[in-house]
CSV table of C-alpha atoms in Angstrom, one decimal:
chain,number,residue,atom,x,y,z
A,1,UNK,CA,-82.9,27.0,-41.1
A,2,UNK,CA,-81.0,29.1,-43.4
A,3,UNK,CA,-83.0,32.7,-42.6
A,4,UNK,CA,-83.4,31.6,-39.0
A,5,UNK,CA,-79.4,32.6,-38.9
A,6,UNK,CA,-79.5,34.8,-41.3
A,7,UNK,CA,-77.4,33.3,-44.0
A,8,UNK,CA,-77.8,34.3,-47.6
A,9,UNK,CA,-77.3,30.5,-49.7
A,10,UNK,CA,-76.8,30.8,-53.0
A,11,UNK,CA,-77.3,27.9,-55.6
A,12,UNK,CA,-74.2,28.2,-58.5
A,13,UNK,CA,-75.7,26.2,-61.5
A,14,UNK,CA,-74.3,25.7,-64.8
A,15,UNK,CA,-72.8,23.0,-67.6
A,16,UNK,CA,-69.3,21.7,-67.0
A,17,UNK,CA,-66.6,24.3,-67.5
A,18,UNK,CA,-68.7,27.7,-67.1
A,19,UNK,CA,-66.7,28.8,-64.9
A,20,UNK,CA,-68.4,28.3,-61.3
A,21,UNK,CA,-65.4,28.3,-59.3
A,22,UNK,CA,-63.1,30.9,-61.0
A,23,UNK,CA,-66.4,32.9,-60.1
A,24,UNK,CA,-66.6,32.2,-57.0
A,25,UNK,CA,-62.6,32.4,-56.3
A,26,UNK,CA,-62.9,35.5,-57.7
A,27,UNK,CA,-65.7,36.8,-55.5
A,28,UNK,CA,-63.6,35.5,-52.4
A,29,UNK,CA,-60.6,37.9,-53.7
A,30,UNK,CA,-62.0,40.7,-54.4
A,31,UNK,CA,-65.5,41.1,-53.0
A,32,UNK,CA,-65.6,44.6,-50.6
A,33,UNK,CA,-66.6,44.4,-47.2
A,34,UNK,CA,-66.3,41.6,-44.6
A,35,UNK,CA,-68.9,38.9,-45.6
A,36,UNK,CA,-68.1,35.5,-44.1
A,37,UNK,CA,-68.5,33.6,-47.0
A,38,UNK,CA,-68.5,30.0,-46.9
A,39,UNK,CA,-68.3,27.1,-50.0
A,40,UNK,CA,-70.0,23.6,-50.6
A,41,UNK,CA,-69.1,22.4,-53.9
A,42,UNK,CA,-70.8,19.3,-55.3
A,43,UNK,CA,-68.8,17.0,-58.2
A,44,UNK,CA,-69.0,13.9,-59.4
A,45,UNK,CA,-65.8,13.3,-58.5
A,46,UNK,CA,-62.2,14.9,-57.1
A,47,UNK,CA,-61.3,17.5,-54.5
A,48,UNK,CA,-60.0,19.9,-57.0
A,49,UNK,CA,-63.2,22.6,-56.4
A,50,UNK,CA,-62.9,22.2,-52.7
A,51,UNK,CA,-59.2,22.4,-53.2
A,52,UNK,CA,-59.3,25.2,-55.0
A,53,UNK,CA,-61.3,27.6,-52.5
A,54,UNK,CA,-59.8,26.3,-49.5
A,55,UNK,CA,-56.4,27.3,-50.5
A,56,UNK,CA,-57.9,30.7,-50.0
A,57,UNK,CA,-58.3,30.6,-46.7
A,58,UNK,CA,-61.8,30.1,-47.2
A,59,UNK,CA,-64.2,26.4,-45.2
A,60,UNK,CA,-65.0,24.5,-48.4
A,61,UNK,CA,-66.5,21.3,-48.3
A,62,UNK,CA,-66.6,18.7,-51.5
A,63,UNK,CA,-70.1,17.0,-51.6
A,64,UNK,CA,-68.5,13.8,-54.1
A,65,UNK,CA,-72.0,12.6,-55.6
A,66,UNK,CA,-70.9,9.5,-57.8
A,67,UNK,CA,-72.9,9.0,-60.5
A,68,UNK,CA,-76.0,11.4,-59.2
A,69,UNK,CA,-75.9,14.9,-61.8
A,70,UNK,CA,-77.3,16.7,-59.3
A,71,UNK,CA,-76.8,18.3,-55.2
A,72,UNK,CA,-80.0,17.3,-53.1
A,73,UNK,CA,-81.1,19.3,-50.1
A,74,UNK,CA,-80.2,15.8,-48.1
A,75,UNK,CA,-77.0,16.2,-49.3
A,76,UNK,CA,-76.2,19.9,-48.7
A,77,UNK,CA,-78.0,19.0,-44.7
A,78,UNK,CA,-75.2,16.4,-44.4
A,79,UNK,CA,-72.4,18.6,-45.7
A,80,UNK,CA,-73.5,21.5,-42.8
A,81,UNK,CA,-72.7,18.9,-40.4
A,82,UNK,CA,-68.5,20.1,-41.4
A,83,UNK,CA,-69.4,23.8,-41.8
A,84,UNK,CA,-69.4,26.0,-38.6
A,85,UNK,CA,-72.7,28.1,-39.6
A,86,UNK,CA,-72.0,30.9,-36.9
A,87,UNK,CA,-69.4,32.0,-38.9
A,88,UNK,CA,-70.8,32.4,-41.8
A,89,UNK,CA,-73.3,35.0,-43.6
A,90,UNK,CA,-73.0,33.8,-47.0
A,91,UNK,CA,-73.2,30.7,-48.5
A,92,UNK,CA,-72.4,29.8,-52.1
A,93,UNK,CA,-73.5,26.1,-53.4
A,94,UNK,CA,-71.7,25.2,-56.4
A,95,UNK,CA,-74.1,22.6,-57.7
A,96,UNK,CA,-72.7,19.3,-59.9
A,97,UNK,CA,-71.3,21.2,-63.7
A,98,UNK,CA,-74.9,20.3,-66.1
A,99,UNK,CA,-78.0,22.2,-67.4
A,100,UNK,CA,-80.6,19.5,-66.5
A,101,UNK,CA,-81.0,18.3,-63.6
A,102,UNK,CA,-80.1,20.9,-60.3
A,103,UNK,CA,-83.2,22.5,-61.5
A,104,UNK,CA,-85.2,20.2,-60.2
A,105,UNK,CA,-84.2,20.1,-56.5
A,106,UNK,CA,-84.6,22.9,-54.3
A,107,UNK,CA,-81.5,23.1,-51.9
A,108,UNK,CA,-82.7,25.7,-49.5
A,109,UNK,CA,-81.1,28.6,-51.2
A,110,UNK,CA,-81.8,32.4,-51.4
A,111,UNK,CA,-81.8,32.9,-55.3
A,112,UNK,CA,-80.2,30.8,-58.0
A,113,UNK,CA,-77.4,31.8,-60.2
A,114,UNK,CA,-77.6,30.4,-63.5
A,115,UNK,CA,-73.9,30.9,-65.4
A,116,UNK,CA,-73.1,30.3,-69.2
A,117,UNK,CA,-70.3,31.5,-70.9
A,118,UNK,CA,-69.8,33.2,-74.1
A,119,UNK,CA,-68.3,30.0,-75.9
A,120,UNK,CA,-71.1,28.1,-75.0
A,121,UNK,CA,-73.5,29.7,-77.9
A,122,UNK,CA,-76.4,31.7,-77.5
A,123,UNK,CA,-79.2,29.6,-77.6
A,124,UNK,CA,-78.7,27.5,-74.5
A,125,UNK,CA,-81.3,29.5,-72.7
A,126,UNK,CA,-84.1,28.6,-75.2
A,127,UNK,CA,-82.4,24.4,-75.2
A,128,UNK,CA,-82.5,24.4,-71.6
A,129,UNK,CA,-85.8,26.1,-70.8
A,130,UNK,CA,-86.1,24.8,-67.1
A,131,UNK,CA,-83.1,26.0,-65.6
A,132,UNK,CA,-83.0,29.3,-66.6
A,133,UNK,CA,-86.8,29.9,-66.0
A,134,UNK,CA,-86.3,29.6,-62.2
A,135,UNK,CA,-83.3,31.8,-62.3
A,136,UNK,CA,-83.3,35.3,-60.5
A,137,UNK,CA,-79.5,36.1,-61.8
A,138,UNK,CA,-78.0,34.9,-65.5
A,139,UNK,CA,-74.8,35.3,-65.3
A,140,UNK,CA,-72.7,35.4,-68.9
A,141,UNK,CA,-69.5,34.5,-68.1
A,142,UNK,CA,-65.9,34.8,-70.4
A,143,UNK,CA,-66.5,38.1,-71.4
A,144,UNK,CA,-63.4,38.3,-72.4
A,145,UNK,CA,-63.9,35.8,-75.0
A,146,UNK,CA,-66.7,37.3,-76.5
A,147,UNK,CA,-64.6,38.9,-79.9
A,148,UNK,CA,-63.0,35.3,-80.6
A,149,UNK,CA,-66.2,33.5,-80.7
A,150,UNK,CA,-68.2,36.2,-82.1
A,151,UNK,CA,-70.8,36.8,-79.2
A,152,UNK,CA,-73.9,38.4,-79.4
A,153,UNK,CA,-75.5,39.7,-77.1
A,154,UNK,CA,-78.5,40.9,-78.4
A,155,UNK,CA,-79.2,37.4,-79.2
A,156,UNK,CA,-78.3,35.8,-75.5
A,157,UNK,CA,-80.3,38.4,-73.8
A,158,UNK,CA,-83.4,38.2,-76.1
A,159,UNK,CA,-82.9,34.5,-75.6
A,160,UNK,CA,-83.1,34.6,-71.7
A,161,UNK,CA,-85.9,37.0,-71.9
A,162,UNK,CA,-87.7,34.0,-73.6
A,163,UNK,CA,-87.8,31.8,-70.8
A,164,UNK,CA,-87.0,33.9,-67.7
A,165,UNK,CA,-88.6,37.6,-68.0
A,166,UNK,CA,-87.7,38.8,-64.7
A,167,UNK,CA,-84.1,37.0,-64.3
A,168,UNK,CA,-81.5,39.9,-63.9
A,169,UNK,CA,-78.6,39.6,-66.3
A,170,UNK,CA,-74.7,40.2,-65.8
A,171,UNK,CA,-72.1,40.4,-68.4
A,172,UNK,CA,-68.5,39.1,-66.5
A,173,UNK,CA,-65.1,37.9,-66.9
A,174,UNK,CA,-64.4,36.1,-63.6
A,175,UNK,CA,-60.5,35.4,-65.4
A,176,UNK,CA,-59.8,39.5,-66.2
A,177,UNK,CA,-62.2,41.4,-63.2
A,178,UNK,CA,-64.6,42.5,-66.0
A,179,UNK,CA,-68.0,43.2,-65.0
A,180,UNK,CA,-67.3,41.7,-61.4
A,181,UNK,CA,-68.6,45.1,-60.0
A,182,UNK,CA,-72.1,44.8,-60.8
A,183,UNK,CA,-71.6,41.1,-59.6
A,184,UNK,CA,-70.8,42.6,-56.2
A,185,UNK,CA,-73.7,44.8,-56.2
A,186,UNK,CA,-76.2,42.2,-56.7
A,187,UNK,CA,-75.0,39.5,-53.9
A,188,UNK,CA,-74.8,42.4,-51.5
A,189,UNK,CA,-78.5,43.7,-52.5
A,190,UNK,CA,-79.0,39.7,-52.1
A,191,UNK,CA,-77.6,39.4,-49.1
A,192,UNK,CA,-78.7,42.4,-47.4
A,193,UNK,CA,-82.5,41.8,-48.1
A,194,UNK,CA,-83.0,38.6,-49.6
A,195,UNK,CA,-84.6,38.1,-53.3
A,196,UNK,CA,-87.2,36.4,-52.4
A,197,UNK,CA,-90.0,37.4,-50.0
A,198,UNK,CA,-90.0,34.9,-47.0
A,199,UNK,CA,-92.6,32.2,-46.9
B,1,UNK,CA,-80.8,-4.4,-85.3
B,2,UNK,CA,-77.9,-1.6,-86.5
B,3,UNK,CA,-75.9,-4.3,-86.7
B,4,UNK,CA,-78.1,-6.4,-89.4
B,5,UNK,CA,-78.3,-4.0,-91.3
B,6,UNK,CA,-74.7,-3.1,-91.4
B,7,UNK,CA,-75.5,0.8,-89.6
B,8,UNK,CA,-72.6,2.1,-88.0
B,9,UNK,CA,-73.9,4.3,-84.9
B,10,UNK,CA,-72.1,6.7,-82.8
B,11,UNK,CA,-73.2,8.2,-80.1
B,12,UNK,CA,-72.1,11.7,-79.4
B,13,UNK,CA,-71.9,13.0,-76.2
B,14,UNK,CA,-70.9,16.0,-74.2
B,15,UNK,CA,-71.4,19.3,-72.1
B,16,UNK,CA,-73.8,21.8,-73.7
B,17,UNK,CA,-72.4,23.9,-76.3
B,18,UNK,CA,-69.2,21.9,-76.8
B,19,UNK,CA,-69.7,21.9,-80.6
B,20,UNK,CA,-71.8,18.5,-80.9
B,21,UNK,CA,-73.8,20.0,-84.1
B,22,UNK,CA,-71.4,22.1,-85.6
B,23,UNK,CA,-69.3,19.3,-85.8
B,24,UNK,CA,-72.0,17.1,-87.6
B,25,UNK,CA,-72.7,20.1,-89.7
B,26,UNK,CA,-69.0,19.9,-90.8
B,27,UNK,CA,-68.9,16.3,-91.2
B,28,UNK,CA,-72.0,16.4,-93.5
B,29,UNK,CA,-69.7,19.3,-96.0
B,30,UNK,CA,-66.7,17.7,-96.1
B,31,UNK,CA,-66.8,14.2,-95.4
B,32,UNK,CA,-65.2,12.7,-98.0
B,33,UNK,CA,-66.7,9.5,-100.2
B,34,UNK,CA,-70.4,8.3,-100.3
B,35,UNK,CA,-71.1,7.9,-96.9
B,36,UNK,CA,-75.3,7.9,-96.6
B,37,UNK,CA,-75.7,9.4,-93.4
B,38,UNK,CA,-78.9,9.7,-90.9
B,39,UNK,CA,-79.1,12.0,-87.9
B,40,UNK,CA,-80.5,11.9,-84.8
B,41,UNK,CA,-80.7,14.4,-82.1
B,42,UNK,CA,-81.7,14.8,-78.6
B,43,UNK,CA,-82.7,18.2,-76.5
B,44,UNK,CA,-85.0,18.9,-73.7
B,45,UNK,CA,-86.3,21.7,-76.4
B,46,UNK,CA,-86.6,23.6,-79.3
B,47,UNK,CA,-85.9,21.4,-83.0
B,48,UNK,CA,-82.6,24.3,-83.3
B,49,UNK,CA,-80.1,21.3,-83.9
B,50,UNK,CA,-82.2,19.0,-86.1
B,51,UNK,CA,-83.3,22.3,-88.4
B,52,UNK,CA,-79.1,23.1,-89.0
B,53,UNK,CA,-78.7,20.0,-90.5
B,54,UNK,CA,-82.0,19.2,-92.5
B,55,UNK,CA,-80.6,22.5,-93.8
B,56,UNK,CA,-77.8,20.8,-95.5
B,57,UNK,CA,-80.3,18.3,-96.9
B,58,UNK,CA,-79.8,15.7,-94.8
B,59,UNK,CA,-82.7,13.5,-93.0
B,60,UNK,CA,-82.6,15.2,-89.4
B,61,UNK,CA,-84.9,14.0,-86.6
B,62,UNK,CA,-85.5,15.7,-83.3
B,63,UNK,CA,-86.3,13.7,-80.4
B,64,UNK,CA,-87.3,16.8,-77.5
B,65,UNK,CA,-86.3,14.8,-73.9
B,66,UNK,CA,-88.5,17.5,-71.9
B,67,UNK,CA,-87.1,17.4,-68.7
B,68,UNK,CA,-84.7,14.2,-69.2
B,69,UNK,CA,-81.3,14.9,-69.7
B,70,UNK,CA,-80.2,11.9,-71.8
B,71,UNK,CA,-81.8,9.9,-74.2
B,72,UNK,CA,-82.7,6.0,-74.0
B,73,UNK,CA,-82.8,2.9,-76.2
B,74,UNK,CA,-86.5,3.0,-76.2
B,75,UNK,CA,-86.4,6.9,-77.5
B,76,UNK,CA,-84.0,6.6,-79.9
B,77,UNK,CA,-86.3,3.3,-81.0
B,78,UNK,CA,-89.3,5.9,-81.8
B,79,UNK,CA,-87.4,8.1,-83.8
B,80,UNK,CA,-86.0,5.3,-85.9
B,81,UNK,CA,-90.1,4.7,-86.9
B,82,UNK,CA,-89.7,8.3,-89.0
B,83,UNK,CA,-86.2,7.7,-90.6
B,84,UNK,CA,-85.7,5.4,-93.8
B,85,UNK,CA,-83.0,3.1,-92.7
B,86,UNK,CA,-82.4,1.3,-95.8
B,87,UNK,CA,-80.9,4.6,-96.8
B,88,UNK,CA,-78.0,5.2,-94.3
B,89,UNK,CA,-75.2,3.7,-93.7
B,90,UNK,CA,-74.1,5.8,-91.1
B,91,UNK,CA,-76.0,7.1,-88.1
B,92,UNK,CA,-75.0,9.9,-85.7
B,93,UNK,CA,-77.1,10.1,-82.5
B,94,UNK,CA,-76.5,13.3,-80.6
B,95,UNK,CA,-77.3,13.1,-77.4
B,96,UNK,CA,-78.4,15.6,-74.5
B,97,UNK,CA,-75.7,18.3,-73.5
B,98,UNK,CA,-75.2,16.6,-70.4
B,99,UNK,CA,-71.4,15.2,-69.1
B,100,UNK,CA,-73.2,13.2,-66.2
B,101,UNK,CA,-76.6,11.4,-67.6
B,102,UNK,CA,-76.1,10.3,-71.1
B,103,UNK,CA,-72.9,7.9,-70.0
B,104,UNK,CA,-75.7,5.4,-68.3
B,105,UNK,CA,-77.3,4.4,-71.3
B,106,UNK,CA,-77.1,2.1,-74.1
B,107,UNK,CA,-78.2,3.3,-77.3
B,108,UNK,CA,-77.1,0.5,-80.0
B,109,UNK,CA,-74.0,2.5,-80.6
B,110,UNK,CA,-71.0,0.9,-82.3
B,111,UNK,CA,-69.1,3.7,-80.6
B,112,UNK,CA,-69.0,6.2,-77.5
B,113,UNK,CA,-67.5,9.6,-78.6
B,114,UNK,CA,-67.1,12.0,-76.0
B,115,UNK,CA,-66.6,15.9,-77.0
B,116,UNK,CA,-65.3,18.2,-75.0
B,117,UNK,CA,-63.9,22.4,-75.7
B,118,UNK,CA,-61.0,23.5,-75.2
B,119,UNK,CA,-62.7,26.2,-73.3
B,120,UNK,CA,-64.2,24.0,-70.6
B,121,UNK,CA,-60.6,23.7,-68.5
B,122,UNK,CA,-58.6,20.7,-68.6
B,123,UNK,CA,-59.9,18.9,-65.6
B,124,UNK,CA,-63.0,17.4,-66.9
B,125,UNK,CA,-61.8,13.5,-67.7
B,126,UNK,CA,-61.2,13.8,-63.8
B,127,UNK,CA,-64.4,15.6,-62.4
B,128,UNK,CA,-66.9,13.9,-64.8
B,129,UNK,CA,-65.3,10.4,-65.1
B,130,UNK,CA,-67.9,8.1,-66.1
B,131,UNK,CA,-68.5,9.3,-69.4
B,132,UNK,CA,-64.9,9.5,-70.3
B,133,UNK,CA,-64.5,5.9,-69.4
B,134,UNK,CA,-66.1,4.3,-71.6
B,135,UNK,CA,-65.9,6.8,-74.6
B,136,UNK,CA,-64.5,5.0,-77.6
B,137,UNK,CA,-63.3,8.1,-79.0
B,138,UNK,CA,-62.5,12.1,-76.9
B,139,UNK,CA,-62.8,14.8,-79.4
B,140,UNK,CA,-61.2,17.9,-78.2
B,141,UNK,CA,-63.0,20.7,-80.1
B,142,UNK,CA,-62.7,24.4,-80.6
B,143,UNK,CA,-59.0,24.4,-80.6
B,144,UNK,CA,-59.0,27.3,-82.5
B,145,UNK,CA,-59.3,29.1,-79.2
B,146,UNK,CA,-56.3,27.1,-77.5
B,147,UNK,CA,-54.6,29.8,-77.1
B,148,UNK,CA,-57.0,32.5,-76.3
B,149,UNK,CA,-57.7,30.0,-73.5
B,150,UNK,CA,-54.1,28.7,-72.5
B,151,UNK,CA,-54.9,25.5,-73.1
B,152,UNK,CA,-52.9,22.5,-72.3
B,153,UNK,CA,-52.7,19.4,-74.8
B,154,UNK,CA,-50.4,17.7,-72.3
B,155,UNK,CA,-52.5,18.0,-69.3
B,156,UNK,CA,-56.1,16.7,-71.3
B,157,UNK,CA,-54.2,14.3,-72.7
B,158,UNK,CA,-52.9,13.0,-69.6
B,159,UNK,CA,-56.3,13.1,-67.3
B,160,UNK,CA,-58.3,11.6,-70.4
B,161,UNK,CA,-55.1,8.8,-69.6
B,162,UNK,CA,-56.0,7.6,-66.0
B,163,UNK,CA,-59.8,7.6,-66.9
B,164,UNK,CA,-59.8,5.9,-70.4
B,165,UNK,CA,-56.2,4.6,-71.1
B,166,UNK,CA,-57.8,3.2,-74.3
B,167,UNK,CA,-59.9,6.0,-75.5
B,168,UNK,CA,-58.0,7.9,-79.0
B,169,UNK,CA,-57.8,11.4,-79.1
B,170,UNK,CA,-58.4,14.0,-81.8
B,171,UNK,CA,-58.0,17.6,-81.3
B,172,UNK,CA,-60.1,19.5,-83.9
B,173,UNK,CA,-61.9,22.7,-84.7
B,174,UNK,CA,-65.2,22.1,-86.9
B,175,UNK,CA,-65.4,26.1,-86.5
B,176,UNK,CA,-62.0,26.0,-88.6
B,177,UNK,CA,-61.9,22.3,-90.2
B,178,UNK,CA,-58.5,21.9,-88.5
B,179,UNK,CA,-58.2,18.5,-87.5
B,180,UNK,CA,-61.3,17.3,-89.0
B,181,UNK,CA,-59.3,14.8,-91.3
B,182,UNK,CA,-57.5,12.9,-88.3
B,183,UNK,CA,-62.0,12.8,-87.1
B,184,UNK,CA,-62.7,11.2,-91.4
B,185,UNK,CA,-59.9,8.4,-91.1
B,186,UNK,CA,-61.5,7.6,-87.5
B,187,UNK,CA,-64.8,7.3,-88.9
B,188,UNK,CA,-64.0,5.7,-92.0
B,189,UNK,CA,-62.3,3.1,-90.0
B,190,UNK,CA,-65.0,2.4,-88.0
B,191,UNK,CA,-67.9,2.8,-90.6
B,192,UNK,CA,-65.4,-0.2,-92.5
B,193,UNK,CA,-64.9,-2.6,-89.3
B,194,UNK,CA,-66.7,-1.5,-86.5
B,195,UNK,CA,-64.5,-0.2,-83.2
B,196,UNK,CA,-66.1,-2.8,-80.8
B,197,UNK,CA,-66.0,-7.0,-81.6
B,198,UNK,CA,-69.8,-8.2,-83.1
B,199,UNK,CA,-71.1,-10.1,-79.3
């Protein structure tokens, strides 16, 4: 349904507190050119994501999932229902904040996102095998960060390289505009011709 | 069972890479007294965790959830088959890194703590509230970074209020050892009487 209008989905995953939505605010801020981006954002609980985006200007709807740790395509097919999809050429899915389970539900998207952040320690890739391995973008977010808690680098990417060979990573700090650029290049190379080769 | 044979066993909980180890790692230094402690710990992967603390000597078992992102009574029952309980007195499970899963199940625990970082935003008593309500205990960790991060005390404090009016709080950094002695009394205290009433 998705590439029969041409809409780029893309599924946000990542633990509590990565920093999905200062991402994607900052995406909706600064990102050149005139995609018509629209939000779902899936929580356990609150408003606050939806909240957030749609005080940009920008149609955000709150999937509130109770006590399920994960977004489900169901869900995402119900939340459409709110979204007018002719306006829109870019979707972002801001799945529910943890490592585990969104990996195991396909929600109709282009590529998947996978976002850590520097304080998190490097060896979440290698604890949390199945999420990263399906991911086509690792994102390594609060850059800015990375001095205080003595990040590495070497050690994240060798890490990701572990359990997703062929999943691109970017470096970013969605708080200070740091590494947002090559960000940018990617969803437009994603949105322009997809990731993935259609069925 | 624990409770026969006077174990006192906490359950650790939160997002991954909130500090769950490093904060046993501490414990096991600097704990003061002659508390005989046992370990526990739970990841979809890799024996990491369990290796950093048999590396201080201390009987460490791994329990690798595969794709489940929390660990269960009947787990947890397993892995007491390989540690020698007449020798502990005190038994830290650490669970999955997972904000969402972990909260639905029972372990034997005398006590829920809940971690979170200073670095994961203030908001998460309110998005992930579940876990938070029943934690016995919120340990707010890495405030070394607090203000690297902007962080607000008053605003944790007061969401961790309307989800778990009862739950103490203890800022720490087991990077730093700030705080940890506020974390001893609260252990001692409940290796000595127990936090919850015998049923």
């Amino acid at each position: 349904m998705f590439m029969g209008r041409g809409i780029t989905v893309l599924n946000l995953m990542s633990s509590p507190g990565s920093g999905k939505t200062a991402l994607i605010e900052r995406t909706l801020a600064d990102l050149p050119g005139d995609r018509r981006i629209g939000v779902i954002v899936g929580d356990l609980a609150t408003e606050n994501d939806a909240r957030r985006i749609r005080d940009q200007g920008v149609h955000a709807i709150q999937i509130s999932t109770g006590t399920a740790c994960h977004l489900d395509a169901h869900m995402v097919h119900h939340a459409l229902e709110e979204l007018d999809l002719a306006s829109i050429d870019l979707l972002f899915i801001e799945n529910v904040g943890n490592l585990v389970c969104p990996a195991s539900f396909d929600l109709g998207e282009e590529a998947r996102v996978v976002i850590i952040a520097v304080t998190e320690g490097e060896d979440k890739p290698l604890k949390y095998p199945v999420i990263f391995h399906d991911a086509d973008l690792v994102i390594v977010n609060k850059i800015d960060l990375a001095e205080a808690v003595a990040y590495s680098h070497e050690e994240v990417v060798a890490n990701i390289r572990q359990v997703a060979p062929a999943a691109e990573v970017i470096e970013l700090s969605a708080l200070t505009g740091t590494g947002m650029d090559a960000w940018f290049r990617w969803l437009e190379r994603s949105a322009a011709k997809g990731v993935r080769a259609p069925p």
